[in-house]
Amino acid sequence: MKSILIVAGKEFRDGLRNRWAFAITVVFALLAVGLAYFGAAASGQVGFTGVATTIVSLSSLAVFLLPLIALMLAYDSVVGEAQQGTLLLLLTYPMSRLQLLVGKFLGHAAILGVSTLIGFGVAGAVIAAFGDIGEFSEFLLALGLFIVSAMLLGWAFVAFAYLISVSVAEKSRAAGIALVVWFFFVLVFDLALLGLLVGTSGTVSESVFHYLLLLNPTDIFRIVNLTFFEAARTHAGLASIGADAAFHPLVLLGALLAWVIVPLVAAMVLFRRREA
Amino acid sequence: MSDTVFSMQRVSKTWGQVHALRDVSLELRKGQVLGLLGHNGAGKSTTMKLILGLIRPSSGELKVFDHDPSAVESSHLRLKLGYLPENVSFYDQLSGEEVLTYFARLKGIERRQVALLLERVGLAHAVKRRVGTYSKGMRQRLGLAQALIGEPRLLLLDEPTVGLDPMATRDFYGMIDELRAKGVSVVLCSHVLPGVERHIDRAAILGQGQLLASGSIDELRDMAGLPLMVRGRIDGTRDALEQRLSQSGVALTRLNGNAFELAAPAGGKLDVLRNLLQSPDLTDIELDPPNLETLYAHFDGQSRKQETLQ
């Protein structure tokens, strides 16, 4: 356990030192505040718009940005150390491969988690102070759900990055594959689903479609935040959430968590087999 | 407890069709320094990885401190091992002190030792500097300090003197001698190690995954039977000497001036020397016994010849 914390601590400090954490935080905060303020520019006015509009547009932007940032942060975590020779050295130390990988993952997850929390948290505070947020508890719930789902989405792609990193021998290859993975989940997957829907003239039943969306963490993230506001907007109250929507937000968050765990476990299995 | 630090009995390692190591038997005792010599791909790194427990032998028996190094329950063994990999570049954005602290904490060693180790390898002036700014030699010293964390009983050093200047190399061998005196066993791994003879107890020469020869330098010399090179200078003509030596079958090569050179066969070198010393005109003599480099070239060449014959 101690080794895990030592490794995680080093990864986290590296993230602070090379300004990754700082950069991510600032990007998120600016994005959120900017969207909240200029979100209504299209309708000819500036100023803080409603929370629902802000978070909905924020989630459709974050869905592109977060996976990219997470992949860039962690794609070289294992292959980078392998190339500089420190991986071989670390494996001769009194800790297991599992501990090394978990430690590194926790470090990267902490960088991304803290940046997400602070970045969007600060933005939320700014919006709460200057904008019209309506019911405060509802605003807090919306923001909380957004931040938690954003963290999970980021971690899912950190886990993808680890899966890539343990299965290649060169950093440049890892970067290339990371880009392909991003492209697939963020763009290709949805287009393919759309194609399926159109091509079959909508014969794919709605419930099947809902389940297909669960196969993509970015779609889950989108649904979590959209359905929440659909419910909120119609003033049906929080209780109705999950009634019209296919899944309750907690189920969706659980699905996102599965997207963190599955690739990570796969990465561990591959890492144990990887040749030193 | 026995004095054996590690023992390999007919150990082989294969990767699919490739035989990285074939039937290698080696042993190292407490306080001994072993030079592991061989060209690239000879099996040096594979041998090291086996001892470190990073890979398992395909066949044969390997024990390190009486344990199987790759067994899960042997992770405590790793506290007794120090390893310096070849071409390791540490975290560039960290300072030397931070790098060493990280590795020390992973071995469960107090930070207090870090400063001492850095001083010991001559990096005390650069502890706060980023490793990215270090020269090749400084990085190598940092790697060495890393290997020394926690006072290991067995040190495995892969190409330790690459990038070190002559002074640093001397310091390095001084440190090896010190460690040996304390009972630490060391494996030095290299293509060639000029001037290393005095610091090692035994040498093992690997080629194409096989152990070509192993033993002390003297044993290797006996095995190889290489001639003793003799250089000398003579006042006056060399003809008489040349004639006398040719009777015992030794040819003399004339060098510039009055100097000459000859190769005395291993068996008859004393006869040749007596013969030489009888000559009253001899003004200088210099003996050059086969060194590790020549021995290595001999054994390696021999194995290559066999390879081509087959």
Coordinates of C-alpha atoms in Angstrom, one line a residue:
Chain A
M1 CA 0.0 0.0 0.0
K2 CA 2.8 2.3 0.9
S3 CA 4.5 1.8 -2.5
I4 CA 1.2 2.7 -4.2
L5 CA 1.0 6.0 -2.4
I6 CA 4.7 6.8 -3.1
V7 CA 4.2 6.2 -6.8
A8 CA 0.9 8.1 -6.8
G9 CA 2.5 11.0 -4.9
K10 CA 5.3 11.3 -7.4
E11 CA 2.9 11.2 -10.4
F12 CA 0.8 13.9 -8.8
R13 CA 3.7 16.1 -8.0
D14 CA 5.0 15.7 -11.6
G15 CA 1.6 16.9 -12.7
L16 CA 1.9 20.0 -10.6
R17 CA 5.4 20.6 -11.6
N18 CA 5.0 20.5 -15.3
R19 CA 1.9 22.7 -15.0
W20 CA -0.5 20.1 -16.3
A21 CA -2.8 20.5 -13.3
F22 CA -2.7 24.3 -13.5
A23 CA -3.3 24.4 -17.2
I24 CA -6.3 22.0 -17.1
T25 CA -7.8 23.9 -14.2
V26 CA -7.6 27.2 -15.9
V27 CA -8.9 25.9 -19.2
F28 CA -11.9 24.4 -17.4
A29 CA -12.7 27.5 -15.4
L30 CA -12.4 29.8 -18.3
L31 CA -14.5 27.6 -20.5
A32 CA -17.2 27.3 -17.9
V33 CA -17.3 31.0 -17.1
G34 CA -17.0 32.0 -20.7
L35 CA -19.8 29.7 -21.8
A36 CA -22.1 30.9 -19.0
Y37 CA -21.5 34.5 -19.9
F38 CA -21.5 34.4 -23.7
G39 CA -23.7 31.4 -24.0
A40 CA -26.6 33.5 -25.1
A41 CA -24.6 35.6 -27.6
A42 CA -26.3 33.9 -30.5
S43 CA -29.6 35.3 -29.4
G44 CA -28.0 38.8 -29.4
Q45 CA -27.2 39.4 -25.8
V46 CA -24.4 38.7 -23.3
G47 CA -24.7 38.1 -19.6
F48 CA -25.1 35.0 -17.5
T49 CA -27.7 32.7 -18.9
G50 CA -29.6 30.0 -17.1
V51 CA -27.8 27.1 -15.4
A52 CA -29.4 24.5 -17.6
T53 CA -28.3 26.1 -20.9
T54 CA -24.8 26.7 -19.5
I55 CA -24.3 23.1 -18.3
V56 CA -25.8 21.6 -21.4
S57 CA -23.5 23.5 -23.7
L58 CA -20.6 23.0 -21.3
S59 CA -21.1 19.2 -21.4
S60 CA -21.2 19.1 -25.2
L61 CA -17.8 20.9 -25.2
A62 CA -16.3 19.0 -22.3
V63 CA -17.2 15.8 -24.1
F64 CA -14.6 16.6 -26.8
L65 CA -12.0 18.2 -24.5
L66 CA -11.9 15.9 -21.5
P67 CA -11.0 12.7 -23.3
L68 CA -8.3 14.4 -25.3
I69 CA -6.8 16.0 -22.1
A70 CA -6.9 12.6 -20.3
L71 CA -5.3 10.7 -23.1
M72 CA -2.6 13.3 -23.5
L73 CA -1.9 13.3 -19.8
A74 CA -1.3 9.6 -19.5
Y75 CA -0.6 8.0 -22.8
D76 CA 3.1 7.7 -22.1
S77 CA 2.8 6.7 -18.4
V78 CA 4.2 3.2 -18.9
V79 CA 5.8 3.2 -22.4
G80 CA 7.6 6.5 -21.5
E81 CA 9.2 4.9 -18.5
A82 CA 10.0 1.8 -20.5
Q83 CA 11.8 3.9 -23.1
Q84 CA 13.9 5.8 -20.7
G85 CA 14.8 2.7 -18.8
T86 CA 13.3 3.5 -15.4
L87 CA 10.5 0.9 -15.8
L88 CA 13.0 -1.9 -15.8
L89 CA 14.6 -0.4 -12.7
L90 CA 11.3 0.1 -10.9
L91 CA 10.4 -3.6 -11.6
T92 CA 13.5 -4.6 -9.6
Y93 CA 12.2 -2.7 -6.6
P94 CA 10.3 -4.4 -3.8
M95 CA 6.8 -3.8 -5.2
S96 CA 4.5 -5.6 -7.6
R97 CA 3.6 -4.5 -11.1
L98 CA 0.1 -4.2 -9.9
Q99 CA 1.1 -1.7 -7.2
L100 CA 3.2 0.3 -9.7
L101 CA 0.3 0.6 -12.2
V102 CA -2.3 1.4 -9.6
G103 CA -0.1 4.0 -8.0
K104 CA 0.6 5.7 -11.3
F105 CA -3.1 5.6 -12.2
L106 CA -4.1 7.1 -8.9
G107 CA -1.6 9.9 -9.4
H108 CA -3.0 10.8 -12.9
A109 CA -6.6 10.4 -11.7
A110 CA -5.9 12.8 -8.8
I111 CA -4.4 15.4 -11.2
L112 CA -7.4 15.2 -13.5
G113 CA -9.9 15.0 -10.6
V114 CA -8.5 17.9 -8.7
S115 CA -8.3 20.1 -11.8
T116 CA -11.9 19.2 -12.8
L117 CA -13.1 19.9 -9.3
I118 CA -11.3 23.2 -8.9
G119 CA -11.8 24.4 -12.5
F120 CA -15.5 23.8 -12.7
G121 CA -16.0 24.5 -9.0
V122 CA -14.6 28.0 -9.3
A123 CA -16.7 28.5 -12.4
G124 CA -19.7 27.4 -10.5
A125 CA -19.0 29.8 -7.7
V126 CA -18.6 32.7 -10.2
I127 CA -21.9 31.7 -11.9
A128 CA -23.7 31.4 -8.5
A129 CA -22.4 34.9 -7.5
F130 CA -23.3 36.8 -10.7
G131 CA -25.9 34.8 -12.5
D132 CA -29.4 33.8 -11.9
I133 CA -29.3 30.3 -10.7
G134 CA -32.8 29.8 -9.5
E135 CA -33.1 27.2 -6.7
F136 CA -29.7 26.9 -5.1
S137 CA -30.0 23.2 -4.1
E138 CA -30.9 22.3 -7.6
F139 CA -28.0 24.3 -9.0
L140 CA -25.7 22.5 -6.6
L141 CA -27.0 19.1 -7.6
A142 CA -26.7 19.9 -11.3
L143 CA -23.1 21.2 -10.9
G144 CA -22.2 18.3 -8.6
L145 CA -23.6 15.8 -11.1
F146 CA -21.7 17.5 -13.9
I147 CA -18.4 17.5 -12.0
V148 CA -18.7 13.9 -10.9
S149 CA -19.6 12.7 -14.3
A150 CA -16.8 14.8 -15.9
M151 CA -14.3 13.2 -13.4
L152 CA -15.5 9.8 -14.3
L153 CA -15.3 10.5 -18.0
G154 CA -11.7 11.8 -17.6
W155 CA -10.7 8.7 -15.6
A156 CA -12.2 6.4 -18.1
F157 CA -9.9 7.9 -20.8
V158 CA -6.9 7.9 -18.4
A159 CA -7.7 4.1 -18.1
F160 CA -7.8 3.9 -21.9
A161 CA -4.4 5.7 -22.0
Y162 CA -3.0 3.1 -19.7
L163 CA -4.3 0.3 -21.8
I164 CA -2.6 1.8 -24.8
S165 CA 0.6 2.6 -22.9
V166 CA 1.1 -1.0 -21.6
S167 CA 0.5 -2.5 -25.0
V168 CA 3.0 -0.7 -27.2
A169 CA 6.8 -0.4 -27.3
E170 CA 7.1 3.2 -28.5
K171 CA 5.8 6.5 -27.2
S172 CA 5.0 7.8 -30.7
R173 CA 2.9 4.7 -31.4
A174 CA 1.0 5.2 -28.1
A175 CA 0.3 8.8 -29.1
G176 CA -1.0 7.7 -32.5
I177 CA -3.3 5.1 -31.0
A178 CA -4.5 7.6 -28.4
L179 CA -5.6 9.9 -31.2
V180 CA -7.5 7.1 -32.9
V181 CA -9.2 6.1 -29.7
W182 CA -10.3 9.7 -29.2
F183 CA -11.5 10.0 -32.7
F184 CA -13.5 6.8 -32.5
F185 CA -15.3 7.5 -29.2
V186 CA -15.9 11.1 -29.7
L187 CA -16.9 11.2 -33.4
V188 CA -17.0 7.9 -35.3
F189 CA -19.1 6.0 -32.7
D190 CA -22.0 8.5 -32.8
L191 CA -21.9 8.8 -36.6
A192 CA -22.0 5.0 -36.9
L193 CA -25.0 4.8 -34.5
L194 CA -26.7 7.5 -36.5
G195 CA -26.0 5.6 -39.7
L196 CA -27.4 2.5 -38.1
L197 CA -30.5 4.3 -37.2
V198 CA -31.0 5.9 -40.6
G199 CA -29.9 2.8 -42.5
T200 CA -32.4 0.6 -40.8
S201 CA -35.1 3.3 -41.1
G202 CA -35.5 3.3 -37.3
T203 CA -36.3 -0.3 -36.9
V204 CA -33.7 -0.5 -34.2
S205 CA -35.9 -0.4 -31.2
E206 CA -35.5 2.5 -28.7
S207 CA -34.4 0.3 -25.8
V208 CA -31.7 -1.3 -27.9
F209 CA -30.5 2.1 -28.9
H210 CA -30.3 3.2 -25.3
Y211 CA -28.1 0.2 -24.5
L212 CA -25.9 0.9 -27.5
L213 CA -25.2 4.3 -26.1
L214 CA -23.9 2.7 -23.0
L215 CA -21.1 1.3 -25.1
N216 CA -19.5 4.7 -25.3
P217 CA -18.4 6.6 -22.2
T218 CA -18.8 10.0 -23.9
D219 CA -22.4 9.3 -24.7
I220 CA -23.1 8.2 -21.1
F221 CA -21.6 11.5 -20.0
R222 CA -23.8 13.4 -22.4
I223 CA -26.9 11.6 -21.4
V224 CA -26.3 12.1 -17.7
N225 CA -26.2 15.8 -18.0
L226 CA -28.9 16.2 -20.7
T227 CA -31.5 14.0 -19.1
F228 CA -31.0 15.7 -15.8
F229 CA -31.9 19.1 -17.3
E230 CA -34.6 17.7 -19.5
A231 CA -36.3 16.8 -16.2
A232 CA -35.4 20.0 -14.5
R233 CA -36.5 22.2 -17.4
T234 CA -40.0 20.7 -17.6
H235 CA -40.3 21.4 -13.9
A236 CA -41.4 17.8 -13.4
G237 CA -39.1 17.8 -10.4
L238 CA -36.2 15.6 -9.5
A239 CA -38.4 12.7 -8.7
S240 CA -39.4 12.2 -12.3
I241 CA -35.8 11.7 -13.4
G242 CA -35.3 8.3 -14.6
A243 CA -39.0 7.9 -15.2
D244 CA -39.0 9.1 -18.8
A245 CA -35.3 8.7 -19.3
A246 CA -34.1 5.1 -19.9
F247 CA -31.7 5.1 -17.0
H248 CA -31.5 6.7 -13.7
P249 CA -28.5 9.1 -13.4
L250 CA -27.0 6.8 -10.7
V251 CA -27.1 3.9 -13.1
L252 CA -25.4 6.0 -15.7
L253 CA -22.7 7.0 -13.3
G254 CA -22.3 3.4 -12.5
A255 CA -21.9 2.6 -16.2
L256 CA -19.2 5.4 -16.4
L257 CA -17.4 3.8 -13.4
A258 CA -17.4 0.5 -15.2
W259 CA -15.7 2.3 -18.2
V260 CA -13.0 3.3 -15.7
I261 CA -12.5 -0.1 -14.2
V262 CA -12.7 -2.4 -17.3
P263 CA -9.9 -0.8 -19.3
L264 CA -7.8 -0.4 -16.2
V265 CA -8.2 -4.1 -15.3
A266 CA -7.4 -5.0 -18.9
A267 CA -4.3 -2.8 -18.7
M268 CA -3.2 -4.6 -15.5
V269 CA -3.6 -8.0 -17.2
L270 CA -1.5 -6.9 -20.1
F271 CA 1.1 -5.2 -17.9
R272 CA 1.6 -8.4 -15.9
R273 CA 2.3 -10.2 -19.2
R274 CA 4.5 -7.5 -20.6
E275 CA 8.1 -8.4 -21.0
A276 CA 10.5 -6.5 -18.8
Chain B
M1 CA 24.1 -19.8 5.7
S2 CA 26.2 -20.6 2.7
D3 CA 28.6 -18.2 1.1
T4 CA 26.9 -18.6 -2.3
V5 CA 25.3 -15.4 -3.5
F6 CA 23.8 -16.8 -6.6
S7 CA 24.1 -20.1 -8.5
M8 CA 23.0 -21.0 -12.0
Q9 CA 22.9 -24.6 -13.0
R10 CA 22.5 -25.3 -16.7
V11 CA 20.2 -22.4 -17.1
S12 CA 18.6 -21.8 -20.5
K13 CA 16.3 -19.1 -21.7
T14 CA 14.4 -19.2 -24.9
W15 CA 12.1 -16.7 -26.6
G16 CA 10.2 -18.8 -29.1
Q17 CA 12.9 -19.9 -31.5
V18 CA 15.6 -17.7 -30.1
H19 CA 18.1 -19.1 -27.6
A20 CA 19.0 -16.2 -25.5
L21 CA 20.9 -18.4 -23.0
R22 CA 22.0 -22.0 -23.4
D23 CA 23.1 -24.2 -20.5
V24 CA 24.9 -21.6 -18.5
S25 CA 26.3 -22.5 -15.1
L26 CA 27.7 -19.8 -13.0
E27 CA 28.3 -19.1 -9.4
L28 CA 29.2 -16.1 -7.3
R29 CA 30.3 -16.1 -3.7
K30 CA 30.1 -13.5 -1.0
G31 CA 32.5 -10.6 -1.5
Q32 CA 33.5 -11.6 -5.0
V33 CA 33.4 -9.4 -8.1
L34 CA 32.4 -11.1 -11.3
G35 CA 33.1 -9.5 -14.7
L36 CA 30.4 -10.6 -17.2
L37 CA 31.8 -10.0 -20.7
G38 CA 30.3 -10.5 -24.1
H39 CA 29.2 -8.6 -27.2
N40 CA 25.7 -7.3 -27.8
G41 CA 23.2 -10.1 -27.7
A42 CA 25.6 -12.5 -26.0
G43 CA 23.2 -13.0 -23.1
K44 CA 24.6 -10.6 -20.5
S45 CA 21.3 -8.7 -20.0
T46 CA 19.3 -11.9 -20.0
T47 CA 21.6 -13.2 -17.3
M48 CA 21.1 -10.1 -15.2
K49 CA 17.3 -10.1 -15.7
L50 CA 17.2 -13.7 -14.5
I51 CA 19.2 -12.9 -11.4
L52 CA 16.9 -9.9 -10.7
G53 CA 13.9 -12.1 -11.1
L54 CA 12.4 -10.1 -13.9
I55 CA 12.3 -13.2 -16.1
R56 CA 12.2 -17.0 -15.3
P57 CA 14.6 -19.5 -16.8
S58 CA 13.1 -21.8 -19.4
S59 CA 15.1 -24.7 -17.9
G60 CA 17.8 -25.2 -15.3
E61 CA 18.0 -24.1 -11.7
L62 CA 18.7 -20.6 -10.5
K63 CA 19.0 -19.5 -6.8
V64 CA 19.7 -16.1 -5.5
F65 CA 20.5 -16.0 -1.8
D66 CA 19.1 -19.6 -1.7
H67 CA 15.7 -18.5 -3.1
D68 CA 14.0 -18.5 -6.5
P69 CA 14.2 -14.8 -7.5
S70 CA 11.1 -14.7 -9.6
A71 CA 8.8 -16.2 -7.0
V72 CA 6.2 -13.8 -5.6
E73 CA 7.3 -14.4 -2.0
S74 CA 10.9 -13.5 -2.9
S75 CA 10.1 -9.8 -3.2
H76 CA 12.0 -9.2 0.0
L77 CA 15.1 -10.4 -1.9
R78 CA 14.9 -7.3 -3.9
L79 CA 16.0 -5.3 -0.8
K80 CA 19.3 -7.1 -1.0
L81 CA 19.9 -6.3 -4.7
G82 CA 21.1 -3.1 -6.3
Y83 CA 20.8 -2.7 -10.1
L84 CA 22.1 -0.1 -12.5
P85 CA 20.5 -0.7 -15.9
E86 CA 22.2 0.2 -19.1
N87 CA 21.4 3.6 -20.6
V88 CA 19.0 4.7 -17.9
S89 CA 17.9 8.3 -18.1
F90 CA 16.1 9.4 -15.0
Y91 CA 13.3 11.9 -14.6
D92 CA 14.7 15.0 -16.3
Q93 CA 12.4 17.4 -14.6
L94 CA 13.3 16.3 -11.1
S95 CA 16.5 17.2 -9.2
G96 CA 19.1 14.5 -8.4
E97 CA 18.0 14.6 -4.8
E98 CA 14.3 14.2 -5.7
V99 CA 15.1 11.2 -8.0
L100 CA 17.1 9.5 -5.3
T101 CA 14.5 10.2 -2.6
Y102 CA 11.9 8.6 -4.7
F103 CA 13.8 5.4 -5.2
A104 CA 14.9 5.4 -1.5
R105 CA 11.4 5.7 -0.3
L106 CA 10.3 2.8 -2.6
K107 CA 13.0 0.7 -0.9
G108 CA 11.8 1.9 2.5
I109 CA 15.1 3.7 3.3
E110 CA 15.2 7.0 5.2
R111 CA 15.8 10.2 3.4
R112 CA 18.9 10.9 5.5
Q113 CA 20.8 8.3 3.5
V114 CA 20.1 10.2 0.2
A115 CA 22.4 13.0 0.9
L116 CA 25.2 10.7 2.1
L117 CA 24.9 8.6 -1.1
L118 CA 24.9 11.6 -3.4
E119 CA 28.1 12.8 -1.6
R120 CA 29.6 9.4 -1.9
V121 CA 29.3 9.4 -5.7
G122 CA 30.5 12.9 -6.0
L123 CA 27.3 14.7 -6.7
A124 CA 27.0 16.8 -3.6
H125 CA 27.4 20.0 -5.6
A126 CA 24.5 19.2 -7.9
V127 CA 21.8 17.8 -5.6
K128 CA 19.3 20.6 -6.3
R129 CA 19.9 20.8 -10.0
R130 CA 17.5 19.2 -12.5
V131 CA 18.7 15.9 -13.8
G132 CA 18.0 17.3 -17.3
T133 CA 21.0 19.5 -16.9
Y134 CA 23.3 16.6 -15.9
S135 CA 26.2 15.4 -18.1
K136 CA 26.3 11.7 -19.1
G137 CA 28.9 11.1 -16.4
M138 CA 26.8 12.7 -13.7
R139 CA 23.7 10.7 -14.7
Q140 CA 25.8 7.5 -14.5
R141 CA 26.9 8.5 -10.9
L142 CA 23.3 9.2 -10.0
G143 CA 22.4 5.7 -11.3
L144 CA 25.2 4.3 -9.2
A145 CA 23.9 6.1 -6.1
Q146 CA 20.5 4.6 -6.9
A147 CA 22.0 1.1 -7.0
L148 CA 23.7 1.6 -3.7
I149 CA 20.5 2.5 -1.9
G150 CA 19.9 0.4 1.2
E151 CA 23.4 -1.2 1.2
P152 CA 22.6 -4.1 -1.1
R153 CA 24.5 -7.4 -0.7
L154 CA 24.6 -8.0 -4.5
L155 CA 25.2 -5.3 -7.0
L156 CA 24.4 -5.8 -10.7
L157 CA 25.9 -3.1 -12.8
D158 CA 25.3 -2.9 -16.6
E159 CA 28.0 -1.0 -18.4
P160 CA 28.8 1.1 -15.3
T161 CA 31.7 3.0 -16.7
V162 CA 30.2 4.2 -20.0
G163 CA 30.4 7.9 -20.2
L164 CA 32.7 8.3 -17.2
D165 CA 35.9 10.2 -17.6
P166 CA 39.2 8.5 -16.5
M167 CA 39.2 10.1 -13.1
A168 CA 35.6 9.1 -12.4
T169 CA 36.3 5.6 -13.7
R170 CA 39.1 5.3 -11.1
D171 CA 36.8 6.6 -8.4
F172 CA 34.3 4.0 -9.5
Y173 CA 36.7 1.1 -9.2
G174 CA 37.9 2.5 -5.9
M175 CA 34.3 2.2 -4.7
I176 CA 34.0 -1.3 -6.0
D177 CA 37.1 -2.3 -4.1
E178 CA 35.6 -0.8 -1.0
L179 CA 32.3 -2.6 -1.4
R180 CA 34.1 -5.9 -2.0
A181 CA 36.1 -5.4 1.2
K182 CA 32.8 -5.1 3.0
G183 CA 31.6 -8.4 1.6
V184 CA 29.3 -7.1 -1.1
S185 CA 29.2 -9.2 -4.3
V186 CA 29.3 -7.4 -7.6
V187 CA 28.5 -8.3 -11.2
L188 CA 30.1 -6.0 -13.7
C189 CA 28.6 -6.3 -17.2
S190 CA 30.3 -4.9 -20.2
H191 CA 31.6 -5.5 -23.8
V192 CA 35.1 -4.7 -22.7
L193 CA 36.3 -3.3 -19.4
P194 CA 39.8 -1.8 -20.0
G195 CA 41.9 -1.9 -16.8
V196 CA 39.3 -3.9 -14.9
E197 CA 41.5 -7.0 -14.2
R198 CA 42.8 -5.7 -10.9
H199 CA 39.3 -5.2 -9.6
I200 CA 37.6 -8.4 -10.5
D201 CA 38.0 -11.9 -9.0
R202 CA 36.5 -13.8 -11.8
A203 CA 35.4 -13.3 -15.3
A204 CA 32.7 -15.0 -17.3
I205 CA 32.8 -14.7 -21.1
L206 CA 29.5 -15.1 -22.9
G207 CA 29.0 -15.5 -26.7
Q208 CA 25.8 -16.4 -28.6
G209 CA 24.1 -17.3 -25.3
Q210 CA 26.7 -19.7 -24.2
L211 CA 29.3 -19.5 -21.5
L212 CA 32.6 -19.6 -23.4
A213 CA 34.9 -19.5 -20.4
S214 CA 34.8 -18.6 -16.8
G215 CA 37.3 -18.4 -14.0
S216 CA 39.9 -16.1 -12.4
I217 CA 42.2 -14.2 -14.8
D218 CA 45.0 -16.6 -14.2
E219 CA 42.8 -19.6 -14.9
L220 CA 41.6 -18.0 -18.1
R221 CA 45.2 -17.3 -19.1
D222 CA 46.1 -21.0 -18.5
M223 CA 43.1 -22.1 -20.5
A224 CA 43.9 -19.8 -23.4
G225 CA 47.6 -20.5 -23.5
L226 CA 48.3 -17.1 -25.1
P227 CA 51.9 -16.0 -25.5
L228 CA 53.6 -13.5 -23.3
M229 CA 54.5 -10.4 -25.3
V230 CA 58.0 -9.2 -24.6
R231 CA 59.5 -5.9 -25.7
G232 CA 63.0 -4.9 -25.1
R233 CA 65.9 -2.8 -26.3
I234 CA 69.4 -3.9 -26.9
D235 CA 72.7 -1.9 -27.1
G236 CA 74.3 -2.9 -30.4
T237 CA 73.3 -5.5 -33.0
R238 CA 70.3 -7.7 -32.6
D239 CA 71.6 -10.5 -34.8
A240 CA 73.2 -12.7 -32.1
L241 CA 70.1 -12.6 -30.0
E242 CA 67.9 -13.3 -32.9
Q243 CA 69.9 -16.4 -33.8
R244 CA 69.9 -17.7 -30.2
L245 CA 66.2 -17.3 -29.9
S246 CA 65.4 -18.9 -33.2
Q247 CA 67.1 -22.1 -31.9
S248 CA 64.3 -22.3 -29.3
G249 CA 61.8 -21.5 -32.0
V250 CA 60.9 -18.0 -31.1
A251 CA 60.9 -15.3 -33.8
L252 CA 62.0 -11.8 -33.0
T253 CA 60.4 -8.8 -34.6
R254 CA 62.6 -5.8 -35.1
L255 CA 61.0 -2.5 -34.2
N256 CA 62.5 1.0 -34.9
G257 CA 65.7 1.9 -33.2
N258 CA 67.2 -0.9 -31.2
A259 CA 63.9 -2.2 -29.9
F260 CA 62.5 -5.6 -30.6
E261 CA 59.4 -7.5 -29.8
L262 CA 58.7 -11.2 -29.4
A263 CA 55.9 -13.5 -28.4
A264 CA 57.0 -16.1 -25.8
P265 CA 54.8 -19.2 -25.8
A266 CA 52.9 -19.7 -22.5
G267 CA 54.8 -22.9 -21.8
G268 CA 58.3 -21.8 -22.5
K269 CA 58.3 -18.2 -21.4
L270 CA 60.8 -18.7 -18.6
D271 CA 63.3 -20.2 -21.0
V272 CA 62.9 -17.3 -23.3
L273 CA 63.4 -14.8 -20.5
R274 CA 66.5 -16.6 -19.2
N275 CA 67.9 -16.5 -22.7
L276 CA 67.2 -12.8 -23.0
L277 CA 68.7 -11.9 -19.6
Q278 CA 71.9 -13.7 -20.5
S279 CA 72.5 -11.1 -23.2
P280 CA 74.8 -8.5 -21.7
D281 CA 73.7 -5.8 -24.2
L282 CA 70.1 -5.8 -23.1
T283 CA 69.2 -2.4 -21.8
D284 CA 65.5 -2.5 -21.3
I285 CA 62.8 -5.2 -21.0
E286 CA 59.0 -4.9 -20.7
L287 CA 56.5 -7.8 -20.2
D288 CA 53.0 -7.7 -21.4
P289 CA 51.0 -10.7 -20.2
P290 CA 47.7 -11.3 -22.0
N291 CA 45.1 -9.0 -20.5
L292 CA 41.4 -9.4 -20.3
E293 CA 40.8 -7.8 -23.6
T294 CA 43.1 -10.2 -25.4
L295 CA 41.6 -13.1 -23.5
Y296 CA 38.1 -12.0 -24.4
A297 CA 39.1 -11.7 -28.1
H298 CA 40.7 -15.1 -28.0
F299 CA 37.7 -16.9 -26.5
D300 CA 35.2 -15.0 -28.6
G301 CA 37.2 -15.6 -31.8
Q302 CA 37.5 -19.3 -31.0
S303 CA 33.7 -19.7 -30.6
R304 CA 33.1 -17.8 -33.8
K305 CA 35.5 -20.1 -35.6
Q306 CA 33.7 -23.1 -34.3
E307 CA 30.4 -21.6 -35.5
T308 CA 31.6 -21.1 -39.0
L309 CA 33.1 -24.7 -39.0
Q310 CA 29.7 -26.0 -38.1

